[in-house]
């Protein structure tokens, strides 16, 4: 009961009950369609499952009938699927509603927008889904068809919009379309786009400059080569509350470049490279011994082994000056200048912006907020179950992603409320805690025939009471008893 009640309370907090009631006003039936969509979104927040599992298992184990004031018809299988079909057409209006709610509830900054992409895969062939295709899989499932999902959030992590692209869409090709959608809905004035190096191309940046858009982006690592002197003796500034992180800024024409270096990141990259170098060196020595001993005489086989080593240890392989096979002997040498260059660049990365000159620390802080988008994708994939997709119809796939998006809206609303009053409590922990509050039914036989049913909400324990106190919410009143009389005449 408790986790479902919390989901419904968050739904009301975001005004989604009113939004969907107005949006679906023209679609009336025995069950209010807005209640069906609320049921699906709360399920996505509390215990993500397919529409079939909601119908067959989950609904009957919860108190959603009481919370929605509806009987079991609200979870009818066909009704759930039809609700998905009705919801998708109101997606753009939903985005506008959410921006208003984020600004009113949490004073969200919708002028700086963080943009990133992920993918989610299908189980099965998905023959009827036009956008399903094989492409770069962030789920490490290159064997599966997928779609690409682009998400726009505020620096605080509040979701504003998303788009679904074909599964084989290249990251760099999505930006212009997404920027156009956002500017059409919300306007362009004063808006700053933040995205990582995977979405950057010179064509993209040129188009953004042409339309007057502001950006702050990561850059490919190869661009660090132009800043080797600055890496050695540039005017570094320490980030005030992040020991080991230093930045410096350089102006080039109409753009600024922020050079950043993280000691923690440098240690990590150094350890990765060292591990690859050690393993590659051992593998090369083993291969050389086999060739010398005559166990490996075919030069073609030696080259194939070398190809596998290059694939297995790509970073280490780049540090080689030469690898040659001479008369069934393997000869290699390390490139010391590359090793020195790699050490110099460890922990360093380069940001690029056309914003007016400002402190490098402020620009760096804006960029690292991209972790909010990464956090959103983690929540969508792990706690909210956006993957895999089982649907075989294009509009149902779009609706599946919409329901996951609604679940994430509830999740981030809860996260933000907890952050201000109990920062150590995560949304997952809060839901697990309140899940312990149950609704039970106590039945009595009546002397004159029939039965009395008393639904009771169990008393919260201390941890649950403290959580409710932090949220500033109270559980609903105990529901009234119900009397069920036997129909004697019908029995006769």
Tab-separated table of C-alpha atoms in Angstrom:
chain	number	residue	atom	x	y	z
A	1	UNK	CA	0.000	0.000	0.000
A	2	UNK	CA	2.573	2.566	1.141
A	3	UNK	CA	4.701	2.715	-2.014
A	4	UNK	CA	1.637	2.889	-4.280
A	5	UNK	CA	0.138	5.625	-2.109
A	6	UNK	CA	3.401	7.571	-2.405
A	7	UNK	CA	3.324	7.196	-6.203
A	8	UNK	CA	-0.244	8.521	-6.350
A	9	UNK	CA	0.690	11.403	-4.055
A	10	UNK	CA	3.590	12.367	-6.340
A	11	UNK	CA	1.236	12.119	-9.329
A	12	UNK	CA	-1.044	14.700	-7.704
A	13	UNK	CA	1.937	16.863	-6.716
A	14	UNK	CA	2.889	17.194	-10.379
A	15	UNK	CA	-0.696	17.949	-11.365
A	16	UNK	CA	-0.736	14.961	-13.688
A	17	UNK	CA	-4.213	13.932	-12.517
A	18	UNK	CA	-5.627	17.241	-13.739
A	19	UNK	CA	-3.505	17.260	-16.889
A	20	UNK	CA	-4.619	13.831	-18.074
A	21	UNK	CA	-8.249	14.426	-17.117
A	22	UNK	CA	-8.323	17.518	-19.330
A	23	UNK	CA	-6.272	15.922	-22.108
A	24	UNK	CA	-8.553	12.879	-22.307
A	25	UNK	CA	-11.819	14.754	-21.776
A	26	UNK	CA	-13.142	13.591	-25.136
A	27	UNK	CA	-12.481	9.923	-24.325
A	28	UNK	CA	-15.067	8.847	-21.790
A	29	UNK	CA	-15.889	5.295	-20.772
A	30	UNK	CA	-16.845	3.102	-17.815
A	31	UNK	CA	-13.382	3.743	-16.349
A	32	UNK	CA	-11.667	7.143	-16.427
A	33	UNK	CA	-8.706	6.863	-18.808
A	34	UNK	CA	-6.568	9.167	-16.665
A	35	UNK	CA	-6.814	6.571	-13.872
A	36	UNK	CA	-5.485	3.870	-16.200
A	37	UNK	CA	-2.464	5.994	-17.135
A	38	UNK	CA	-1.855	6.770	-13.454
A	39	UNK	CA	-1.951	3.031	-12.712
A	40	UNK	CA	0.705	2.348	-15.364
A	41	UNK	CA	2.971	5.182	-14.182
A	42	UNK	CA	2.756	4.161	-10.509
A	43	UNK	CA	3.555	0.581	-11.475
A	44	UNK	CA	6.602	1.844	-13.377
A	45	UNK	CA	7.768	3.669	-10.250
A	46	UNK	CA	7.059	0.923	-7.705
A	47	UNK	CA	7.498	-2.416	-9.471
A	48	UNK	CA	8.142	-2.062	-13.215
A	49	UNK	CA	6.434	-4.682	-15.316
A	50	UNK	CA	4.621	-5.239	-18.574
A	51	UNK	CA	0.978	-4.326	-19.055
A	52	UNK	CA	0.190	-8.042	-18.924
A	53	UNK	CA	1.882	-8.413	-15.532
A	54	UNK	CA	-0.018	-5.363	-14.221
A	55	UNK	CA	-3.274	-7.000	-15.300
A	56	UNK	CA	-2.506	-10.568	-14.243
A	57	UNK	CA	-0.473	-10.161	-11.043
A	58	UNK	CA	0.500	-6.742	-9.754
A	59	UNK	CA	-2.870	-4.970	-9.492
A	60	UNK	CA	-4.481	-7.680	-7.345
A	61	UNK	CA	-1.567	-7.543	-4.861
A	62	UNK	CA	-1.868	-3.798	-4.292
A	63	UNK	CA	-4.396	-1.303	-2.951
A	64	UNK	CA	-4.567	0.576	-6.245
A	65	UNK	CA	-8.320	-0.069	-6.464
A	66	UNK	CA	-8.751	1.914	-3.229
A	67	UNK	CA	-6.230	4.610	-4.199
A	68	UNK	CA	-7.802	5.135	-7.637
A	69	UNK	CA	-11.368	4.577	-6.392
A	70	UNK	CA	-11.886	2.088	-9.203
A	71	UNK	CA	-12.615	-1.634	-9.385
A	72	UNK	CA	-10.574	-4.263	-11.239
A	73	UNK	CA	-11.803	-2.974	-14.622
A	74	UNK	CA	-9.151	-0.249	-14.433
A	75	UNK	CA	-6.513	-2.974	-14.894
A	76	UNK	CA	-8.229	-4.800	-17.740
A	77	UNK	CA	-5.651	-5.971	-20.281
A	78	UNK	CA	-7.317	-4.388	-23.311
A	79	UNK	CA	-7.963	-1.204	-21.345
A	80	UNK	CA	-4.272	-0.878	-20.460
A	81	UNK	CA	-3.228	-1.211	-24.103
A	82	UNK	CA	-5.900	1.224	-25.299
A	83	UNK	CA	-4.760	3.746	-22.684
A	84	UNK	CA	-1.256	3.558	-24.142
A	85	UNK	CA	-2.630	4.389	-27.578
A	86	UNK	CA	-4.530	7.414	-26.252
A	87	UNK	CA	-1.628	8.803	-24.216
A	88	UNK	CA	1.000	9.195	-26.941
A	89	UNK	CA	-0.802	11.915	-28.896
A	90	UNK	CA	-0.621	14.258	-25.862
A	91	UNK	CA	3.154	14.028	-25.453
A	92	UNK	CA	3.980	17.587	-26.508
A	93	UNK	CA	1.307	19.080	-24.229
A	94	UNK	CA	2.741	16.983	-21.388
A	95	UNK	CA	6.189	18.511	-21.897
A	96	UNK	CA	4.766	22.033	-21.626
A	97	UNK	CA	2.872	21.093	-18.461
A	98	UNK	CA	5.969	19.586	-16.855
A	99	UNK	CA	8.114	22.657	-17.472
A	100	UNK	CA	5.539	24.785	-15.668
A	101	UNK	CA	5.342	22.355	-12.732
A	102	UNK	CA	9.139	22.059	-12.345
A	103	UNK	CA	9.454	25.844	-12.312
A	104	UNK	CA	6.583	26.366	-9.858
A	105	UNK	CA	7.427	23.532	-7.467
A	106	UNK	CA	11.225	23.605	-7.435
A	107	UNK	CA	12.274	26.863	-9.149
A	108	UNK	CA	13.915	24.792	-11.894
A	109	UNK	CA	16.362	26.525	-14.238
A	110	UNK	CA	15.029	25.787	-17.726
A	111	UNK	CA	17.482	28.107	-19.475
A	112	UNK	CA	20.394	25.648	-19.256
A	113	UNK	CA	19.522	22.333	-20.918
A	114	UNK	CA	21.504	19.095	-20.712
A	115	UNK	CA	21.213	16.754	-23.689
A	116	UNK	CA	22.288	13.143	-24.104
A	117	UNK	CA	21.225	9.882	-25.723
A	118	UNK	CA	20.808	6.263	-24.775
A	119	UNK	CA	19.388	3.153	-26.392
A	120	UNK	CA	16.949	0.474	-25.320
A	121	UNK	CA	16.649	-2.895	-26.998
A	122	UNK	CA	13.864	-5.246	-28.082
A	123	UNK	CA	13.301	-8.865	-27.211
A	124	UNK	CA	12.411	-10.646	-30.445
A	125	UNK	CA	12.297	-9.460	-34.032
A	126	UNK	CA	9.986	-6.418	-33.617
A	127	UNK	CA	8.837	-6.739	-37.244
A	128	UNK	CA	6.100	-4.119	-36.894
A	129	UNK	CA	8.311	-1.416	-35.375
A	130	UNK	CA	9.564	0.957	-38.056
A	131	UNK	CA	12.276	2.506	-35.881
A	132	UNK	CA	13.761	-0.794	-34.688
A	133	UNK	CA	17.275	-1.256	-36.078
A	134	UNK	CA	20.704	-2.451	-35.041
A	135	UNK	CA	23.176	0.241	-34.081
A	136	UNK	CA	25.628	1.246	-31.381
A	137	UNK	CA	24.186	-0.418	-28.261
A	138	UNK	CA	24.765	1.267	-24.923
A	139	UNK	CA	23.207	-1.835	-23.337
A	140	UNK	CA	25.983	-4.037	-24.777
A	141	UNK	CA	23.377	-5.949	-26.796
A	142	UNK	CA	24.530	-5.507	-30.419
A	143	UNK	CA	22.613	-8.691	-31.252
A	144	UNK	CA	19.260	-6.994	-30.575
A	145	UNK	CA	17.234	-4.434	-32.475
A	146	UNK	CA	16.923	-1.145	-30.627
A	147	UNK	CA	15.667	2.431	-30.645
A	148	UNK	CA	17.630	5.512	-29.592
A	149	UNK	CA	16.138	7.806	-26.945
A	150	UNK	CA	17.266	11.437	-26.663
A	151	UNK	CA	16.537	13.139	-23.345
A	152	UNK	CA	16.618	16.800	-22.325
A	153	UNK	CA	16.808	17.656	-18.620
A	154	UNK	CA	17.520	20.739	-16.531
A	155	UNK	CA	20.741	21.045	-14.476
A	156	UNK	CA	18.795	19.734	-11.468
A	157	UNK	CA	17.751	16.632	-13.414
A	158	UNK	CA	14.132	17.592	-14.142
A	159	UNK	CA	13.065	16.011	-17.462
A	160	UNK	CA	11.621	18.406	-20.026
A	161	UNK	CA	11.407	16.441	-23.248
A	162	UNK	CA	12.508	13.343	-25.104
A	163	UNK	CA	12.506	12.053	-28.657
A	164	UNK	CA	12.703	8.532	-30.078
A	165	UNK	CA	15.008	7.943	-33.060
A	166	UNK	CA	15.755	4.961	-35.285
A	167	UNK	CA	18.027	2.409	-33.661
A	168	UNK	CA	20.850	3.014	-36.149
A	169	UNK	CA	20.832	6.815	-35.759
A	170	UNK	CA	24.270	8.388	-35.252
A	171	UNK	CA	24.468	10.621	-32.179
A	172	UNK	CA	25.655	13.687	-34.076
A	173	UNK	CA	22.632	13.645	-36.402
A	174	UNK	CA	20.057	14.038	-33.609
A	175	UNK	CA	21.073	17.415	-32.217
A	176	UNK	CA	19.639	19.804	-34.802
A	177	UNK	CA	16.206	18.142	-34.716
A	178	UNK	CA	16.094	18.185	-30.915
A	179	UNK	CA	17.212	21.812	-30.679
A	180	UNK	CA	14.520	22.719	-33.204
A	181	UNK	CA	11.817	20.964	-31.164
A	182	UNK	CA	12.849	22.715	-27.955
A	183	UNK	CA	13.098	26.164	-29.525
A	184	UNK	CA	9.701	25.701	-31.170
A	185	UNK	CA	8.094	24.817	-27.828
A	186	UNK	CA	9.969	27.030	-25.369
A	187	UNK	CA	11.735	29.691	-27.437
A	188	UNK	CA	15.460	30.288	-27.919
A	189	UNK	CA	16.259	33.404	-25.891
A	190	UNK	CA	18.980	32.898	-23.279
A	191	UNK	CA	19.063	29.114	-23.617
A	192	UNK	CA	22.355	27.213	-23.179
A	193	UNK	CA	22.853	23.660	-24.475
A	194	UNK	CA	25.248	21.311	-22.684
A	195	UNK	CA	26.193	17.983	-24.275
A	196	UNK	CA	29.147	15.624	-24.402
A	197	UNK	CA	31.737	14.958	-27.090
A	198	UNK	CA	29.791	12.081	-28.708
A	199	UNK	CA	27.261	14.574	-30.083
A	200	UNK	CA	29.824	17.164	-31.188
A	201	UNK	CA	30.672	17.799	-34.828
A	202	UNK	CA	31.913	20.959	-36.499
A	203	UNK	CA	28.760	21.013	-38.640
A	204	UNK	CA	26.539	20.833	-35.543
A	205	UNK	CA	28.371	23.677	-33.831
A	206	UNK	CA	28.328	25.814	-36.978
A	207	UNK	CA	24.556	25.351	-37.310
A	208	UNK	CA	24.061	26.265	-33.665
A	209	UNK	CA	26.102	29.433	-34.136
A	210	UNK	CA	24.061	30.308	-37.237
A	211	UNK	CA	20.802	30.083	-35.289
A	212	UNK	CA	22.256	32.074	-32.388
A	213	UNK	CA	22.246	29.162	-29.951
A	214	UNK	CA	24.699	29.016	-27.038
A	215	UNK	CA	26.539	25.808	-26.208
A	216	UNK	CA	28.990	24.237	-23.772
A	217	UNK	CA	30.325	20.926	-25.029
A	218	UNK	CA	32.984	18.316	-24.496
A	219	UNK	CA	35.534	17.761	-27.246
A	220	UNK	CA	37.265	14.702	-28.736
A	221	UNK	CA	40.514	13.818	-26.937
A	222	UNK	CA	42.541	14.447	-30.082
A	223	UNK	CA	41.967	18.192	-29.615
A	224	UNK	CA	44.124	18.070	-26.457
A	225	UNK	CA	47.178	17.896	-28.732
A	226	UNK	CA	46.790	21.615	-29.468
A	227	UNK	CA	47.135	22.410	-25.751
A	228	UNK	CA	50.267	20.436	-24.813
A	229	UNK	CA	52.163	23.563	-23.731
A	230	UNK	CA	49.258	24.676	-21.527
A	231	UNK	CA	49.086	21.202	-19.997
A	232	UNK	CA	52.741	21.551	-18.969
A	233	UNK	CA	52.809	25.063	-17.536
A	234	UNK	CA	49.421	26.737	-18.017
A	235	UNK	CA	47.774	29.074	-15.470
A	236	UNK	CA	45.870	26.448	-13.494
A	237	UNK	CA	43.103	27.383	-11.025
A	238	UNK	CA	41.895	25.002	-8.314
A	239	UNK	CA	38.170	24.218	-8.050
A	240	UNK	CA	37.212	25.468	-4.599
A	241	UNK	CA	35.412	22.407	-3.204
A	242	UNK	CA	36.888	19.722	-5.476
A	243	UNK	CA	40.476	18.967	-4.404
A	244	UNK	CA	42.572	17.624	-7.245
A	245	UNK	CA	40.529	19.322	-9.985
A	246	UNK	CA	42.151	22.264	-11.829
A	247	UNK	CA	40.987	24.374	-14.771
A	248	UNK	CA	42.276	27.089	-17.088
A	249	UNK	CA	40.570	29.071	-19.852
A	250	UNK	CA	41.827	30.151	-23.283
A	251	UNK	CA	40.048	32.304	-25.830
A	252	UNK	CA	40.283	31.455	-29.550
A	253	UNK	CA	38.302	33.748	-31.817
A	254	UNK	CA	34.644	33.739	-30.798
A	255	UNK	CA	35.000	30.610	-28.664
A	256	UNK	CA	36.495	29.799	-25.277
A	257	UNK	CA	38.241	26.548	-24.413
A	258	UNK	CA	38.303	25.318	-20.824
A	259	UNK	CA	41.148	22.923	-20.107
A	260	UNK	CA	40.448	20.753	-17.064
A	261	UNK	CA	42.486	18.137	-15.229
A	262	UNK	CA	41.332	15.769	-12.505
A	263	UNK	CA	43.881	13.986	-10.318
A	264	UNK	CA	41.420	11.186	-9.583
A	265	UNK	CA	40.678	10.730	-13.267
A	266	UNK	CA	44.417	10.801	-14.070
A	267	UNK	CA	45.067	7.988	-11.590
A	268	UNK	CA	42.267	5.917	-13.096
A	269	UNK	CA	43.459	6.433	-16.684
A	270	UNK	CA	47.051	5.716	-15.650
A	271	UNK	CA	46.024	2.443	-14.001
A	272	UNK	CA	44.027	1.377	-17.079
A	273	UNK	CA	46.919	2.132	-19.453
A	274	UNK	CA	49.482	0.471	-17.181
A	275	UNK	CA	47.349	-2.670	-16.981
A	276	UNK	CA	47.003	-2.800	-20.771
A	277	UNK	CA	50.730	-2.247	-21.299
A	278	UNK	CA	51.674	-5.021	-18.874
A	279	UNK	CA	49.241	-7.516	-20.407
A	280	UNK	CA	50.216	-6.595	-23.962
A	281	UNK	CA	53.935	-6.907	-23.155
A	282	UNK	CA	53.403	-10.359	-21.646
A	283	UNK	CA	51.332	-11.473	-24.638
A	284	UNK	CA	53.975	-10.233	-27.100
A	285	UNK	CA	56.742	-12.026	-25.195
A	286	UNK	CA	54.706	-15.241	-25.187
A	287	UNK	CA	54.048	-14.933	-28.912
A	288	UNK	CA	57.740	-14.232	-29.571
A	289	UNK	CA	58.782	-17.339	-27.591
A	290	UNK	CA	56.371	-19.502	-29.599
A	291	UNK	CA	57.792	-18.151	-32.863
A	292	UNK	CA	61.397	-18.597	-31.692
A	293	UNK	CA	60.798	-22.181	-30.549
A	294	UNK	CA	59.290	-23.112	-33.899
A	295	UNK	CA	55.817	-23.790	-32.481
A	296	UNK	CA	54.435	-20.962	-34.623
A	297	UNK	CA	56.019	-20.928	-38.078
A	298	UNK	CA	53.284	-19.464	-40.272
A	299	UNK	CA	53.701	-15.671	-40.473
A	300	UNK	CA	50.011	-15.374	-41.379
A	301	UNK	CA	49.049	-16.955	-38.061
A	302	UNK	CA	51.411	-14.628	-36.215
A	303	UNK	CA	49.784	-11.604	-37.852
A	304	UNK	CA	46.317	-12.898	-36.949
A	305	UNK	CA	47.443	-13.277	-33.325
A	306	UNK	CA	48.771	-9.725	-33.433
A	307	UNK	CA	45.432	-8.517	-34.784
A	308	UNK	CA	43.634	-10.093	-31.833
A	309	UNK	CA	46.068	-8.435	-29.429
A	310	UNK	CA	45.439	-5.055	-31.075
A	311	UNK	CA	41.703	-5.571	-30.621
A	312	UNK	CA	42.076	-6.713	-27.005
A	313	UNK	CA	44.507	-4.008	-25.848
A	314	UNK	CA	43.751	-0.939	-28.028
A	315	UNK	CA	45.233	1.681	-25.687
A	316	UNK	CA	48.403	-0.291	-25.126
A	317	UNK	CA	48.784	-1.012	-28.851
A	318	UNK	CA	48.816	2.719	-29.647
A	319	UNK	CA	52.015	3.022	-27.594
A	320	UNK	CA	53.955	0.750	-29.969
A	321	UNK	CA	56.400	2.346	-32.408
A	322	UNK	CA	56.753	-0.824	-34.481
A	323	UNK	CA	55.694	-4.479	-34.589
A	324	UNK	CA	57.343	-6.627	-37.247
A	325	UNK	CA	57.646	-10.294	-38.126
A	326	UNK	CA	61.155	-11.080	-39.462
A	327	UNK	CA	61.955	-14.645	-40.459
A	328	UNK	CA	59.404	-16.011	-37.993
A	329	UNK	CA	60.783	-13.706	-35.328
A	330	UNK	CA	58.649	-11.082	-33.638
A	331	UNK	CA	60.237	-7.668	-33.065
A	332	UNK	CA	58.556	-4.717	-31.358
A	333	UNK	CA	59.511	-1.403	-29.785
A	334	UNK	CA	57.667	1.117	-27.612
A	335	UNK	CA	57.191	4.723	-28.708
A	336	UNK	CA	58.571	6.782	-25.813
A	337	UNK	CA	57.201	10.078	-27.133
A	338	UNK	CA	53.682	8.623	-27.250
A	339	UNK	CA	54.083	7.295	-23.728
A	340	UNK	CA	55.163	10.743	-22.514
A	341	UNK	CA	52.261	12.356	-24.384
A	342	UNK	CA	49.772	9.889	-22.924
A	343	UNK	CA	51.069	10.571	-19.420
A	344	UNK	CA	50.788	14.323	-19.988
A	345	UNK	CA	47.137	14.032	-21.106
A	346	UNK	CA	46.007	11.667	-18.368
A	347	UNK	CA	43.101	13.125	-16.424
A	348	UNK	CA	42.788	16.052	-18.850
A	349	UNK	CA	39.772	16.985	-20.951
A	350	UNK	CA	38.750	20.000	-22.984
A	351	UNK	CA	35.481	21.944	-22.992
A	352	UNK	CA	34.376	24.339	-25.686
A	353	UNK	CA	31.807	27.140	-25.554
A	354	UNK	CA	30.567	30.239	-27.346
A	355	UNK	CA	29.233	31.754	-24.121
A	356	UNK	CA	30.444	35.184	-23.098
A	357	UNK	CA	33.738	35.005	-21.151
A	358	UNK	CA	33.223	33.870	-17.572
A	359	UNK	CA	35.169	32.147	-14.827
A	360	UNK	CA	36.476	28.710	-15.903
A	361	UNK	CA	35.193	27.193	-12.661
A	362	UNK	CA	31.627	28.302	-13.478
A	363	UNK	CA	31.847	26.751	-16.949
A	364	UNK	CA	33.290	23.538	-15.541
A	365	UNK	CA	30.472	23.279	-12.988
A	366	UNK	CA	27.871	23.719	-15.719
A	367	UNK	CA	29.419	20.951	-17.784
A	368	UNK	CA	29.735	18.369	-15.002
A	369	UNK	CA	25.983	18.668	-14.468
A	370	UNK	CA	25.730	16.256	-17.417
A	371	UNK	CA	25.925	13.571	-14.740
A	372	UNK	CA	22.246	14.376	-14.108
A	373	UNK	CA	21.370	13.029	-17.562
A	374	UNK	CA	23.504	9.950	-16.953
A	375	UNK	CA	21.700	9.494	-13.631
A	376	UNK	CA	18.369	9.778	-15.429
A	377	UNK	CA	19.352	7.022	-17.863
A	378	UNK	CA	20.522	4.797	-15.004
A	379	UNK	CA	17.190	5.275	-13.224
A	380	UNK	CA	15.214	4.627	-16.414
A	381	UNK	CA	17.109	1.421	-17.140
A	382	UNK	CA	17.498	-0.029	-13.656
A	383	UNK	CA	14.794	1.206	-11.291
A	384	UNK	CA	12.133	2.077	-13.891
A	385	UNK	CA	12.602	-0.852	-16.269
A	386	UNK	CA	12.591	0.847	-19.678
A	387	UNK	CA	14.443	-2.169	-21.118
A	388	UNK	CA	13.793	-4.505	-22.766
A	389	UNK	CA	10.842	-3.593	-24.991
A	390	UNK	CA	8.389	-6.399	-25.756
A	391	UNK	CA	5.906	-4.486	-27.934
A	392	UNK	CA	5.569	-5.197	-31.652
A	393	UNK	CA	3.628	-2.085	-32.737
A	394	UNK	CA	5.295	1.302	-33.307
A	395	UNK	CA	2.798	3.380	-31.301
A	396	UNK	CA	2.985	0.943	-28.362
A	397	UNK	CA	6.771	1.275	-28.320
A	398	UNK	CA	6.389	5.053	-28.146
A	399	UNK	CA	3.818	4.638	-25.357
A	400	UNK	CA	6.118	2.283	-23.428
A	401	UNK	CA	8.811	4.963	-23.424
A	402	UNK	CA	6.232	7.601	-22.438
A	403	UNK	CA	5.149	5.561	-19.394
A	404	UNK	CA	8.800	5.108	-18.382
A	405	UNK	CA	9.248	8.876	-18.779
A	406	UNK	CA	6.221	9.493	-16.514
A	407	UNK	CA	7.673	7.072	-13.973
A	408	UNK	CA	10.942	8.998	-14.078
A	409	UNK	CA	9.055	12.261	-13.472
A	410	UNK	CA	7.620	10.748	-10.273
A	411	UNK	CA	11.062	9.401	-9.336
A	412	UNK	CA	12.869	12.741	-9.774
A	413	UNK	CA	10.090	14.585	-7.919
A	414	UNK	CA	10.581	12.231	-4.969
A	415	UNK	CA	14.376	12.516	-5.215
A	416	UNK	CA	14.206	16.321	-5.118
A	417	UNK	CA	11.827	16.421	-2.155
A	418	UNK	CA	14.057	14.001	-0.234
A	419	UNK	CA	17.217	15.923	-1.122
A	420	UNK	CA	15.970	19.036	0.659
A	421	UNK	CA	14.910	17.266	3.876
A	422	UNK	CA	16.688	13.882	4.063
A	423	UNK	CA	19.539	13.800	1.550
A	424	UNK	CA	20.785	10.375	2.674
A	425	UNK	CA	17.519	8.669	1.666
A	426	UNK	CA	17.287	7.601	-1.975
A	427	UNK	CA	13.986	7.201	-3.840
A	428	UNK	CA	14.547	3.444	-3.934
A	429	UNK	CA	15.025	3.268	-0.178
A	430	UNK	CA	11.975	5.467	0.452
A	431	UNK	CA	9.768	3.257	-1.710
A	432	UNK	CA	11.085	0.090	-0.067
A	433	UNK	CA	10.444	1.550	3.374
A	434	UNK	CA	6.874	2.638	2.678
A	435	UNK	CA	6.145	-0.664	0.950
A	436	UNK	CA	5.994	-2.098	4.457
A	437	UNK	CA	2.775	-0.163	5.122
A	438	UNK	CA	0.005	-2.546	4.116
A	439	UNK	CA	-3.735	-2.486	3.646
A	440	UNK	CA	-5.360	-5.543	5.180
A	441	UNK	CA	-8.989	-6.643	5.279
A	442	UNK	CA	-10.653	-7.924	8.445
A	443	UNK	CA	-13.854	-9.918	7.799
A	444	UNK	CA	-16.726	-10.617	10.216
A	445	UNK	CA	-19.804	-12.788	9.732
A	446	UNK	CA	-22.993	-10.890	10.569
A	447	UNK	CA	-25.653	-12.474	12.780
A	448	UNK	CA	-28.444	-11.588	10.342
A	449	UNK	CA	-26.462	-12.921	7.385
A	450	UNK	CA	-23.841	-11.448	5.142
A	451	UNK	CA	-20.362	-10.223	6.060
A	452	UNK	CA	-18.663	-7.063	7.269
A	453	UNK	CA	-15.310	-6.122	5.707
A	454	UNK	CA	-13.072	-3.595	7.453
A	455	UNK	CA	-10.116	-2.472	5.306
A	456	UNK	CA	-7.327	-1.271	7.605
A	457	UNK	CA	-4.092	0.559	6.818
A	458	UNK	CA	-1.384	-0.805	9.109
A	459	UNK	CA	0.310	1.576	11.519
A	460	UNK	CA	3.648	2.900	10.207
A	461	UNK	CA	6.816	2.064	12.109
A	462	UNK	CA	9.288	4.671	13.365
A	463	UNK	CA	11.362	4.806	10.166
A	464	UNK	CA	8.225	5.188	8.061
A	465	UNK	CA	6.825	7.872	10.379
A	466	UNK	CA	10.083	9.813	10.127
A	467	UNK	CA	10.025	9.574	6.328
A	468	UNK	CA	6.419	10.788	6.178
A	469	UNK	CA	7.342	13.642	8.517
A	470	UNK	CA	10.239	14.654	6.240
A	471	UNK	CA	7.943	14.636	3.215
A	472	UNK	CA	5.287	16.601	5.077
A	473	UNK	CA	2.545	14.160	4.089
A	474	UNK	CA	0.100	12.059	6.119
A	475	UNK	CA	-1.457	8.728	5.277
A	476	UNK	CA	-5.144	8.820	4.301
A	477	UNK	CA	-7.901	8.175	6.834
A	478	UNK	CA	-8.906	4.587	7.445
A	479	UNK	CA	-11.472	3.564	4.799
A	480	UNK	CA	-15.057	2.924	5.968
A	481	UNK	CA	-16.304	-0.643	6.521
A	482	UNK	CA	-18.257	-2.432	3.806
A	483	UNK	CA	-21.241	-4.737	4.283
A	484	UNK	CA	-21.799	-7.628	1.890
A	485	UNK	CA	-25.287	-9.224	2.214
A	486	UNK	CA	-26.249	-12.605	0.844
A	487	UNK	CA	-28.874	-12.500	-1.867
A	488	UNK	CA	-31.271	-15.054	-0.327
A	489	UNK	CA	-33.950	-14.662	-2.996
A	490	UNK	CA	-31.452	-15.293	-5.770
A	491	UNK	CA	-30.282	-18.397	-3.938
A	492	UNK	CA	-33.843	-19.734	-3.785
